[in-house]
Amino acid sequence: MGKRVLIISSSPRKNGNSDTLCHSFAKGAKENGSEVTEIFINDKKINYCKACGYCETHNGACSQKDDMDEIIDEVLKSDVIVFSSPVYFYSISGQLKTLIDRLVAVYTKITGKEIYYLLTAAENGKSTFDRADACLDGLCDCLSDIKIKGMIYAGGVWKKGEINSTRYIQQAYDMGAAV
Ligand SMILES: Cc1cc2nc3c(=O)[nH]c(=O)nc-3n(C[C@H](O)[C@H](O)[C@H](O)COP(=O)(O)O)c2cc1C
């Protein structure tokens, strides 16, 4: 049976460079029998974590009612989680960081996942992705029994659509097909 794959696309640019990589990964995974859910989080209502501590005394339930409930459901039932982000000031997007912080309510329950990173940036320097990568590693360091299985660092793409003429499209497809 195929795996359940959750793809979290965090750029505000729909069908932009990182979102396009998500679509390629999804296509590969679907064609290989996986069940794929893509979430474009800019369309979702995700409040900041308030650090109120409610989740600590309510078995991981959050005091806030917004779209994080459905996202957390998807996170918990997935076998594979793909985090996608543009590089913003050498870090991940604020949208993705906001989502990650809200996982505090359930992070101890997120176990046994296979993780992928799909990152895009205008620059193509050796260290362009280091800090975005480290942000995602920071989350993964807090999860148990997970494997970071692959990452794509798609540098040199600035304007929407520039990703389409790069080898990263095929790379994302192949990665998805191999989950
Ligand atoms: C707010 C903002 C900050 C950015 N910061 C960086 C950066 O630090 N380094 C870089 O190489 N590109 C930077 N970029 C460019 C994006 O990473 C690049 O255009 C990327 O391909 C966008 O992906 P998207 O189409 O999925 O949004 C920035 C873009 C924006 C809008």
GROMACS .gro file of C-alpha atoms and ligand atoms in nm:
model
  210
    1MET     CA    1   0.000   0.000   0.000
    2GLY     CA    2   0.120   0.351  -0.077
    3LYS     CA    3   0.222   0.597   0.189
    4ARG     CA    4   0.025   0.895   0.308
    5VAL     CA    5   0.216   1.202   0.200
    6LEU     CA    6   0.147   1.550   0.337
    7ILE     CA    7   0.301   1.843   0.151
    8ILE     CA    8   0.309   2.177   0.332
    9SER     CA    9   0.361   2.459   0.085
   10SER     CA   10   0.443   2.783   0.265
   11SER     CA   11   0.510   3.051   0.005
   12PRO     CA   12   0.242   3.314  -0.043
   13ARG     CA   13   0.301   3.278  -0.420
   14LYS     CA   14   0.058   3.015  -0.548
   15ASN     CA   15   0.224   2.819  -0.828
   16GLY     CA   16   0.546   3.003  -0.749
   17ASN     CA   17   0.882   2.832  -0.740
   18SER     CA   18   0.849   2.631  -0.419
   19ASP     CA   19   0.480   2.556  -0.475
   20THR     CA   20   0.569   2.422  -0.819
   21LEU     CA   21   0.826   2.190  -0.661
   22CYS     CA   22   0.548   2.070  -0.429
   23HIS     CA   23   0.329   1.990  -0.730
   24SER     CA   24   0.613   1.792  -0.893
   25PHE     CA   25   0.680   1.598  -0.574
   26ALA     CA   26   0.304   1.531  -0.542
   27LYS     CA   27   0.281   1.411  -0.903
   28GLY     CA   28   0.566   1.166  -0.855
   29ALA     CA   29   0.423   1.038  -0.528
   30LYS     CA   30   0.070   0.997  -0.668
   31GLU     CA   31   0.192   0.819  -0.979
   32ASN     CA   32   0.372   0.578  -0.753
   33GLY     CA   33   0.064   0.493  -0.549
   34SER     CA   34   0.091   0.729  -0.255
   35GLU     CA   35  -0.204   0.921  -0.119
   36VAL     CA   36  -0.109   1.287  -0.132
   37THR     CA   37  -0.247   1.594   0.046
   38GLU     CA   38  -0.103   1.932  -0.051
   39ILE     CA   39  -0.176   2.223   0.180
   40PHE     CA   40  -0.114   2.578   0.060
   41ILE     CA   41  -0.091   2.736   0.403
   42ASN     CA   42  -0.120   3.097   0.293
   43ASP     CA   43  -0.489   3.019   0.225
   44LYS     CA   44  -0.533   2.895   0.581
   45LYS     CA   45  -0.602   3.081   0.900
   46ILE     CA   46  -0.314   3.001   1.133
   47ASN     CA   47  -0.273   3.221   1.438
   48TYR     CA   48   0.054   3.263   1.625
   49CYS     CA   49   0.118   3.033   1.919
   50LYS     CA   50   0.024   3.228   2.231
   51ALA     CA   51   0.244   3.018   2.463
   52CYS     CA   52  -0.055   3.001   2.697
   53GLY     CA   53   0.020   2.646   2.809
   54TYR     CA   54  -0.339   2.528   2.751
   55CYS     CA   55  -0.216   2.235   2.539
   56GLU     CA   56   0.001   2.109   2.826
   57THR     CA   57  -0.302   2.050   3.046
   58HIS     CA   58  -0.549   1.948   2.773
   59ASN     CA   59  -0.379   1.652   2.606
   60GLY     CA   60  -0.247   1.856   2.315
   61ALA     CA   61  -0.567   2.045   2.241
   62CYS     CA   62  -0.510   2.411   2.155
   63SER     CA   63  -0.699   2.703   2.307
   64GLN     CA   64  -0.726   2.862   1.962
   65LYS     CA   65  -0.978   2.749   1.702
   66ASP     CA   66  -0.848   2.801   1.353
   67ASP     CA   67  -0.729   2.590   1.059
   68MET     CA   68  -0.447   2.430   1.261
   69ASP     CA   69  -0.689   2.160   1.378
   70GLU     CA   70  -0.721   2.016   1.027
   71ILE     CA   71  -0.348   2.062   0.958
   72ILE     CA   72  -0.255   1.878   1.278
   73ASP     CA   73  -0.492   1.594   1.183
   74GLU     CA   74  -0.310   1.563   0.851
   75VAL     CA   75   0.033   1.580   1.017
   76LEU     CA   76  -0.052   1.304   1.263
   77LYS     CA   77  -0.195   1.065   1.007
   78SER     CA   78   0.079   1.111   0.745
   79ASP     CA   79   0.375   0.879   0.691
   80VAL     CA   80   0.570   1.141   0.501
   81ILE     CA   81   0.582   1.518   0.559
   82VAL     CA   82   0.728   1.758   0.304
   83PHE     CA   83   0.812   2.109   0.424
   84SER     CA   84   0.846   2.360   0.145
   85SER     CA   85   0.956   2.720   0.176
   86PRO     CA   86   1.116   3.005  -0.013
   87VAL     CA   87   1.427   3.140   0.158
   88TYR     CA   88   1.331   3.471   0.320
   89PHE     CA   89   1.622   3.666   0.466
   90TYR     CA   90   1.816   3.341   0.484
   91SER     CA   91   1.547   3.173   0.686
   92ILE     CA   92   1.214   3.003   0.619
   93SER     CA   93   0.893   3.193   0.548
   94GLY     CA   94   0.704   3.342   0.841
   95GLN     CA   95   0.403   3.137   0.736
   96LEU     CA   96   0.591   2.812   0.789
   97LYS     CA   97   0.750   2.924   1.116
   98THR     CA   98   0.406   3.019   1.250
   99LEU     CA   99   0.274   2.674   1.160
  100ILE     CA  100   0.575   2.501   1.316
  101ASP     CA  101   0.534   2.691   1.643
  102ARG     CA  102   0.173   2.575   1.664
  103LEU     CA  103   0.293   2.214   1.649
  104VAL     CA  104   0.407   2.263   2.009
  105ALA     CA  105   0.065   2.130   2.111
  106VAL     CA  106   0.131   1.787   1.957
  107TYR     CA  107   0.500   1.757   1.876
  108THR     CA  108   0.551   1.465   2.114
  109LYS     CA  109   0.286   1.273   1.917
  110ILE     CA  110   0.457   1.332   1.581
  111THR     CA  111   0.665   1.017   1.557
  112GLY     CA  112   0.786   0.779   1.290
  113LYS     CA  113   0.768   1.028   1.004
  114GLU     CA  114   0.983   1.055   0.694
  115ILE     CA  115   1.067   1.416   0.623
  116TYR     CA  116   1.167   1.609   0.310
  117TYR     CA  117   1.262   1.975   0.260
  118LEU     CA  118   1.195   2.165  -0.064
  119LEU     CA  119   1.358   2.509  -0.053
  120THR     CA  120   1.396   2.780  -0.316
  121ALA     CA  121   1.604   3.099  -0.326
  122ALA     CA  122   1.715   3.371  -0.563
  123GLU     CA  123   2.080   3.325  -0.478
  124ASN     CA  124   2.278   3.015  -0.546
  125GLY     CA  125   2.559   3.050  -0.295
  126LYS     CA  126   2.708   2.771  -0.094
  127SER     CA  127   2.549   2.888   0.230
  128THR     CA  128   2.223   3.032   0.091
  129PHE     CA  129   2.013   2.756   0.245
  130ASP     CA  130   2.203   2.692   0.569
  131ARG     CA  131   1.983   2.885   0.806
  132ALA     CA  132   1.650   2.780   0.650
  133ASP     CA  133   1.778   2.426   0.668
  134ALA     CA  134   1.874   2.475   1.033
  135CYS     CA  135   1.525   2.605   1.116
  136LEU     CA  136   1.368   2.287   0.983
  137ASP     CA  137   1.633   2.074   1.154
  138GLY     CA  138   1.537   2.252   1.476
  139LEU     CA  139   1.185   2.115   1.446
  140CYS     CA  140   1.308   1.769   1.348
  141ASP     CA  141   1.547   1.760   1.645
  142CYS     CA  142   1.238   1.780   1.868
  143LEU     CA  143   1.052   1.492   1.701
  144SER     CA  144   1.113   1.129   1.783
  145ASP     CA  145   1.185   0.841   1.547
  146ILE     CA  146   1.194   1.055   1.233
  147LYS     CA  147   1.416   1.031   0.927
  148ILE     CA  148   1.512   1.328   0.715
  149LYS     CA  149   1.504   1.149   0.382
  150GLY     CA  150   1.582   1.417   0.128
  151MET     CA  151   1.607   1.781   0.047
  152ILE     CA  152   1.615   2.001  -0.260
  153TYR     CA  153   1.794   2.335  -0.246
  154ALA     CA  154   1.677   2.511  -0.560
  155GLY     CA  155   1.897   2.818  -0.588
  156GLY     CA  156   1.904   3.074  -0.866
  157VAL     CA  157   1.528   3.115  -0.897
  158TRP     CA  158   1.387   3.458  -0.826
  159LYS     CA  159   1.080   3.537  -1.034
  160LYS     CA  160   0.771   3.319  -1.034
  161GLY     CA  161   0.808   3.048  -1.295
  162GLU     CA  162   1.188   3.047  -1.313
  163ILE     CA  163   1.188   2.704  -1.150
  164ASN     CA  164   1.023   2.556  -1.459
  165SER     CA  165   1.340   2.560  -1.666
  166THR     CA  166   1.553   2.394  -1.399
  167ARG     CA  167   1.648   2.037  -1.321
  168TYR     CA  168   1.480   2.071  -0.982
  169ILE     CA  169   1.137   1.993  -1.130
  170GLN     CA  170   1.250   1.646  -1.232
  171GLN     CA  171   1.441   1.605  -0.906
  172ALA     CA  172   1.125   1.679  -0.704
  173TYR     CA  173   0.921   1.441  -0.920
  174ASP     CA  174   1.177   1.163  -0.874
  175MET     CA  175   1.193   1.225  -0.499
  176GLY     CA  176   0.815   1.203  -0.475
  177ALA     CA  177   0.809   0.887  -0.684
  178ALA     CA  178   1.061   0.725  -0.451
  179VAL     CA  179   0.888   0.786  -0.116
  180LIG     C1  180   1.066   3.873   0.176
  180LIG     C2  181   1.163   3.805   0.083
  180LIG     C3  182   1.288   3.774   0.129
  180LIG     C4  183   1.378   3.706   0.049
  180LIG     N1  184   1.502   3.674   0.098
  180LIG     C5  185   1.588   3.606   0.021
  180LIG     C6  186   1.717   3.571   0.071
  180LIG     O1  187   1.754   3.599   0.186
  180LIG     N2  188   1.801   3.502  -0.010
  180LIG     C7  189   1.764   3.466  -0.137
  180LIG     O2  190   1.844   3.401  -0.207
  180LIG     N3  191   1.643   3.496  -0.187
  180LIG     C8  192   1.554   3.565  -0.112
  180LIG     N4  193   1.429   3.595  -0.160
  180LIG     C9  194   1.389   3.545  -0.293
  180LIG    C10  195   1.306   3.417  -0.286
  180LIG     O3  196   1.365   3.321  -0.201
  180LIG    C11  197   1.293   3.356  -0.427
  180LIG     O4  198   1.229   3.449  -0.511
  180LIG    C12  199   1.216   3.226  -0.426
  180LIG     O5  200   1.230   3.162  -0.551
  180LIG    C13  201   1.069   3.250  -0.399
  180LIG     O6  202   1.001   3.126  -0.400
  180LIG     P1  203   0.843   3.123  -0.423
  180LIG     O7  204   0.819   3.153  -0.569
  180LIG     O8  205   0.805   2.985  -0.388
  180LIG     O9  206   0.783   3.224  -0.335
  180LIG    C14  207   1.340   3.666  -0.083
  180LIG    C15  208   1.212   3.700  -0.130
  180LIG    C16  209   1.124   3.769  -0.049
  180LIG    C17  210   0.986   3.802  -0.101
   0.00000   0.00000   0.00000
